[in-house]
Coordinates of C-alpha atoms in Angstrom, one line a residue:
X1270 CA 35.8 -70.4 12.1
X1271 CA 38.2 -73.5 11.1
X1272 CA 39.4 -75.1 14.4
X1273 CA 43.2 -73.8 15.1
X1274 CA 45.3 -75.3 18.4
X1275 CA 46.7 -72.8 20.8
X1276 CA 49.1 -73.1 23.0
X1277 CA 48.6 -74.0 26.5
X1278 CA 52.3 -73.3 27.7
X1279 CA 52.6 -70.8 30.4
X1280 CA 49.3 -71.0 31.5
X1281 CA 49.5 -70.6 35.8
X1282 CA 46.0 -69.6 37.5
X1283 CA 47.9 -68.7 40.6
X1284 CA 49.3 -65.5 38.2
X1285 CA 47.4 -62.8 37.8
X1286 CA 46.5 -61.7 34.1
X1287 CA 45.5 -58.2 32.9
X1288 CA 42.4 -60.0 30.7
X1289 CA 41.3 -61.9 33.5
X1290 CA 41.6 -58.6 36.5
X1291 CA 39.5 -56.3 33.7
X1292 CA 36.8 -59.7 33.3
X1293 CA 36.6 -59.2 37.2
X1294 CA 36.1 -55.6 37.3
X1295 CA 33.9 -56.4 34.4
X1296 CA 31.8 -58.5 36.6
X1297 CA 32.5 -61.7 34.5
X1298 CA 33.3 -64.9 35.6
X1299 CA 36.6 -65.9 33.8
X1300 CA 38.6 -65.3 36.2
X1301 CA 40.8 -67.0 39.2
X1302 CA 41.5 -66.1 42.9
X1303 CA 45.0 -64.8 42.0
X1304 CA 43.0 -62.2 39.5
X1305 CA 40.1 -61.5 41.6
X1306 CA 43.0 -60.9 44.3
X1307 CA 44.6 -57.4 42.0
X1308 CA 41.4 -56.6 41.4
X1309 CA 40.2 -56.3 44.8
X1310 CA 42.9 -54.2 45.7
X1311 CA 42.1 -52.1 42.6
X1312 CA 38.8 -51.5 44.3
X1313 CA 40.3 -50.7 47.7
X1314 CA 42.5 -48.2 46.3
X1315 CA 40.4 -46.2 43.9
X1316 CA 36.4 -47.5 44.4
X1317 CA 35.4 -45.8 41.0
X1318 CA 37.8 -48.4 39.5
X1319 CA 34.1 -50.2 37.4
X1320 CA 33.1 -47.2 36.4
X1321 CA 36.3 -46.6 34.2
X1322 CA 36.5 -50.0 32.9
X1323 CA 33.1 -49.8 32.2
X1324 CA 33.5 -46.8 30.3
X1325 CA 36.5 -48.1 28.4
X1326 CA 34.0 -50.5 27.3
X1327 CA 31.4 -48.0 26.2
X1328 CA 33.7 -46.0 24.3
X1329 CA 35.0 -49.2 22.6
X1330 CA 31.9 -49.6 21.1
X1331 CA 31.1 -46.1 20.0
X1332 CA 34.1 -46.0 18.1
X1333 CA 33.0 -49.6 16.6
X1334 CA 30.0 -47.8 15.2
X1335 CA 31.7 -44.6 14.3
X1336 CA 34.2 -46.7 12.3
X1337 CA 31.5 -50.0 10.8
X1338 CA 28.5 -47.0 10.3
X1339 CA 29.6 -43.9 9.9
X1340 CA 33.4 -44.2 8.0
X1341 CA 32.0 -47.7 6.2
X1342 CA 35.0 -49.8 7.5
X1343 CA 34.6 -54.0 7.0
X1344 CA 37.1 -55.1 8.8
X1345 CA 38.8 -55.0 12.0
X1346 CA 42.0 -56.3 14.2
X1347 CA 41.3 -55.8 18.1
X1348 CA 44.8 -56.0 19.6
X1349 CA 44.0 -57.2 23.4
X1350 CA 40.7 -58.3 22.6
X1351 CA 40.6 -59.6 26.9
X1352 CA 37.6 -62.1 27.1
X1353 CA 34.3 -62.4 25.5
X1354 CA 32.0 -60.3 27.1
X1355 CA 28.2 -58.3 26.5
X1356 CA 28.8 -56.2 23.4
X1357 CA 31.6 -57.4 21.7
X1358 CA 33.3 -55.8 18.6
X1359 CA 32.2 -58.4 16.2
X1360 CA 28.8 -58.2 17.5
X1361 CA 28.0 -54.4 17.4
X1362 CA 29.6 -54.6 14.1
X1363 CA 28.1 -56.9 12.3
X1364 CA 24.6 -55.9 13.4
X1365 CA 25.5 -52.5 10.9
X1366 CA 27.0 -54.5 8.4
X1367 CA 27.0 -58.5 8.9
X1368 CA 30.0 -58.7 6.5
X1369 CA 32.3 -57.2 9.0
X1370 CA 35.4 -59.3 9.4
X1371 CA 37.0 -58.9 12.9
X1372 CA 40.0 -60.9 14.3
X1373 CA 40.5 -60.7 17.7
X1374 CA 44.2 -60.8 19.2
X1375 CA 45.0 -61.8 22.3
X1376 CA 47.9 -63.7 24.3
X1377 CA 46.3 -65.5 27.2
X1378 CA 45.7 -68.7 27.0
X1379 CA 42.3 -68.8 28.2
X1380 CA 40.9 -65.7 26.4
X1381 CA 42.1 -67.7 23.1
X1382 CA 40.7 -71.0 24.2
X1383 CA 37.3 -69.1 25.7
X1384 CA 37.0 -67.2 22.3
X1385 CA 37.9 -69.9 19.8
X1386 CA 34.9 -71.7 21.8
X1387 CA 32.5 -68.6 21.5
X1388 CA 33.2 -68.0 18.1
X1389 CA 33.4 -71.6 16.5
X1390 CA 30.4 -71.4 14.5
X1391 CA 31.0 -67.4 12.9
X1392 CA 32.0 -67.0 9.6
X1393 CA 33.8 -63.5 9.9
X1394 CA 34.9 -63.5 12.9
X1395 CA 38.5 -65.1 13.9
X1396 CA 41.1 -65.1 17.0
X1397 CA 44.5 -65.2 16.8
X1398 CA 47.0 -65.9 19.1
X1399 CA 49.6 -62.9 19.3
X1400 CA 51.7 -59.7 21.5
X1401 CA 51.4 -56.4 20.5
X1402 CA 55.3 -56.2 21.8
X1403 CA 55.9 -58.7 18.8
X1404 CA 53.8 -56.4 15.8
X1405 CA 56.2 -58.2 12.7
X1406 CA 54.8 -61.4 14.5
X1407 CA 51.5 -60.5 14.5
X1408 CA 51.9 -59.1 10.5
X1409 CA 52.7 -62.9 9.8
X1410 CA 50.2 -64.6 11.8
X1411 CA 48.6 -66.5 9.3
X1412 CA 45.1 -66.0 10.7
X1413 CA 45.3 -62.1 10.6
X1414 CA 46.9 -62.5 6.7
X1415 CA 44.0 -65.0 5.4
X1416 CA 41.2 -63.3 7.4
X1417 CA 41.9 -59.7 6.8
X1418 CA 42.3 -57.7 3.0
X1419 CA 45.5 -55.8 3.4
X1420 CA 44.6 -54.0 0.5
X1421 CA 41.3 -52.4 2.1
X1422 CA 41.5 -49.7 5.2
X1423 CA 41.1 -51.5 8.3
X1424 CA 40.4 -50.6 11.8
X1425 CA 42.9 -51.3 14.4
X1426 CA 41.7 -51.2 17.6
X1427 CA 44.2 -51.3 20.7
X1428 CA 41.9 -50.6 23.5
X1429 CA 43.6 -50.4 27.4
X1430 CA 46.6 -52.3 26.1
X1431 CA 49.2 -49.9 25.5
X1432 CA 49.4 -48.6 28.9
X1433 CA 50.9 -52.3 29.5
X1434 CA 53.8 -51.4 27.2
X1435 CA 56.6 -50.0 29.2
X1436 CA 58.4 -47.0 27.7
X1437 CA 61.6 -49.7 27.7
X1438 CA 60.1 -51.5 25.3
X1439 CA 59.7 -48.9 22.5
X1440 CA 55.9 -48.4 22.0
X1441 CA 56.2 -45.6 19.3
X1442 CA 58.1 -48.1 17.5
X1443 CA 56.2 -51.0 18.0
X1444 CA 52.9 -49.1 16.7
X1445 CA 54.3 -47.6 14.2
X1446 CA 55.7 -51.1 12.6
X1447 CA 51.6 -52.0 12.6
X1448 CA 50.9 -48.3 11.2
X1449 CA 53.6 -48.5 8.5
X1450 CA 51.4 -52.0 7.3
X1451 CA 48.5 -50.3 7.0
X1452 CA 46.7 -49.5 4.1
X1453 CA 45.6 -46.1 3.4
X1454 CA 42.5 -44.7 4.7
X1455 CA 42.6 -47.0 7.7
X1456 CA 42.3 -46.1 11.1
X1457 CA 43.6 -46.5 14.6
X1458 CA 42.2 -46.5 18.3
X1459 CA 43.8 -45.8 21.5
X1460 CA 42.7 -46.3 24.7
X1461 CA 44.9 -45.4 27.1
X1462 CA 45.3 -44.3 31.0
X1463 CA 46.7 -40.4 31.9
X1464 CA 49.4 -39.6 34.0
X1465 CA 48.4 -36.8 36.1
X1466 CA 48.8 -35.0 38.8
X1467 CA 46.5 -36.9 40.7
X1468 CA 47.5 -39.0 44.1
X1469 CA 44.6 -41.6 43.2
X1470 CA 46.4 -42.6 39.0
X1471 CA 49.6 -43.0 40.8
X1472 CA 48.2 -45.2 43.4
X1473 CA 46.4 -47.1 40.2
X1474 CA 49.5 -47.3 38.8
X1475 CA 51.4 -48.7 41.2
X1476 CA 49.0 -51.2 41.8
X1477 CA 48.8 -52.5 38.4
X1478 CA 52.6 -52.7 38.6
X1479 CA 52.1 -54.9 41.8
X1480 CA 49.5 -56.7 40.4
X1481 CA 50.1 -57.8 37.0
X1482 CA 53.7 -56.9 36.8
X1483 CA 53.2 -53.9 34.1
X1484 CA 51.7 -50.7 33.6
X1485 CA 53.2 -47.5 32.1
X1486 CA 51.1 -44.2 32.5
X1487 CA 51.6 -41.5 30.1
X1488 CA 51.1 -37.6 29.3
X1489 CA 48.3 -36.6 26.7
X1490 CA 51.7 -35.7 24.8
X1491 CA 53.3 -39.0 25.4
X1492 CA 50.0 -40.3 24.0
X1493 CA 49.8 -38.0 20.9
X1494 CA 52.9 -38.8 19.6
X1495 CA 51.8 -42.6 20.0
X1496 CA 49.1 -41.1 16.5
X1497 CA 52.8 -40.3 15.3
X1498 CA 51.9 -40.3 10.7
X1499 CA 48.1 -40.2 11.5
X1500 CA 45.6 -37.7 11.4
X1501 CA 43.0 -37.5 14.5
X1502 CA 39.5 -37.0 14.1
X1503 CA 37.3 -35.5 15.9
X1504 CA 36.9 -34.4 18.5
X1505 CA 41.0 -35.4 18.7
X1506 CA 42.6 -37.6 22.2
X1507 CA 39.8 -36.2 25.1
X1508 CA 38.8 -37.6 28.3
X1509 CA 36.7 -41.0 27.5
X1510 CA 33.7 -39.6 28.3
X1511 CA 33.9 -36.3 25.9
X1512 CA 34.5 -39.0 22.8
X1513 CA 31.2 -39.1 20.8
X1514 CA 29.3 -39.6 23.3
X1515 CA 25.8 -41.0 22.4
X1516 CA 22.7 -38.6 22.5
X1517 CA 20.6 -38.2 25.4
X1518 CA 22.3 -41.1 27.3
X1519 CA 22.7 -39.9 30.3
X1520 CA 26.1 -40.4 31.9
X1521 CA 29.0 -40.0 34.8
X1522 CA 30.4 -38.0 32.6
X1523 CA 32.2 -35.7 35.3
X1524 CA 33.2 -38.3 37.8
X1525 CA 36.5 -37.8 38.6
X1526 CA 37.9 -41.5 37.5
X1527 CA 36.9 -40.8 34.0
X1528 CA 39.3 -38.0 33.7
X1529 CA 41.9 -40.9 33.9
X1530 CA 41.9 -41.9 30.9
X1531 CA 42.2 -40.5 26.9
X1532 CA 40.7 -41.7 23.7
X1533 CA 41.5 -40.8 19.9
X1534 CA 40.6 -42.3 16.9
X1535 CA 42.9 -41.4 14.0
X1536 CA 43.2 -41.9 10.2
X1537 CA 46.3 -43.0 8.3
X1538 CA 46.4 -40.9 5.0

């Protein structure tokens, strides 16, 4: 990928960042006290904390290979890529079809840097520097305009980042600016975390909020209407665990953290 500059304003170790706590959780290694410090707490609070991030990750990839080798997608945009980890997008989907173009999107300074690294010597695989709360931004970024056919259906993937959009800052409208770009026959991902009646997601919640500064639960109907203009497929926004999941692998499939969290993959007609 051609060599792009990204800023290093606002970078401060000593403030926690969502990329960084999931890394943790992850078990990766990008990461700084003031991250490992959320995520600890994370842990202390709800100890099945992995096991749903580790899910999330699962389920990001079995929609990478519903949409790359079942649908026949060739390109996608990851919104809140987080840091390189095992199984990336660009990885599982090129190894169906090595002309995938992905561009990853992120806006922390050392998941850009840390990827631009990664990824310096791919041909079809990009990162851009960009804020789902700023989608006309992200439209004009001239990385996601030269590296992606806006012509062709695409695959947008926001996976775990929407629940960071509070409900002050209009995410139905935000999502629906990227939807409304979108060419026909594309289709959207969302990952997101379920409020519920359940002592332990409120207790999550709160310490997100305390911990990165953001984090914004919502309904399975607060989430639906986030697919507002698209059709879902099946099997619709279920529990991440009940989203295709792979044959004969076996799974934690009815531990309770899993039920925390939604996934739906939807077309745009």
């Amino acid at each position: 990928m051609p060599d792009r500059k990204f800023p290093a304003a606002e970078f401060d170790a000593s403030r926690p960042h969502v990329a960084r706590v999931y890394d943790y959780l992850l078990g990766g290694k990008d990461n700084f006290a003031a991250d490992r410090a959320v995520g600890d707490q994370m842990i202390a609070s709800l100890p099945a904390v992995q096991v749903g991030v580790r899910a999330q990750r699962d389920v990001l990839g079995r929609v990478v290979r519903y949409l790359v080798g079942e649908v026949g997608i060739r390109q996608l945009l990851d919104i809140g890529s987080g840091l390189p980890t095992a199984e990336n997008v660009h990885e599982i989907a090129q190894q169906i079809e090595p002309a995938t173009r992905v561009v990853y999107l992120d806006n922390d300074p050392v998941v850009l840097l840390h990827a631009a690294a990664l990824l310096a010597d791919e041909k079809a695989t990009f990162v851009a520097d960009g804020d789902l709360r700023e989608p006309a931004r992200i439209l004009r970024d001239p990385v996601v305009l030269d590296h992606l056919d806006w012509d062709e259906p695409l695959g947008l993937l926001m996976c775990g980042i929407l629940h960071y959009v509070l409900d002050e800052e209009n995410p139905a409208e935000l999502v629906g600016t990227l939807y409304r770009a979108l060419p026909r026959g594309s289709y959207v991902m969302i990952h997101h975390l379920l409020d519920m009646e359940d002592p332990a997601a409120a207790t999550l919640q709160a310490q997100m909020r305390g911990g990165v500064g953001r984090a914004q639960f919502r309904t399975h109907a607060q989430i639906m209407d986030l697919f507002d203009g698209l059709e879902l497929v099946e099997p619709g926004l279920v529990p991440v665990p009940e989203w295709r999941p792979d044959p004969g692998t076996p799974g934690v499939g009815d531990h309770p953290v899993l039920q925390m969290a939604c996934v739906g993959v939807a077309r745009k007609p």
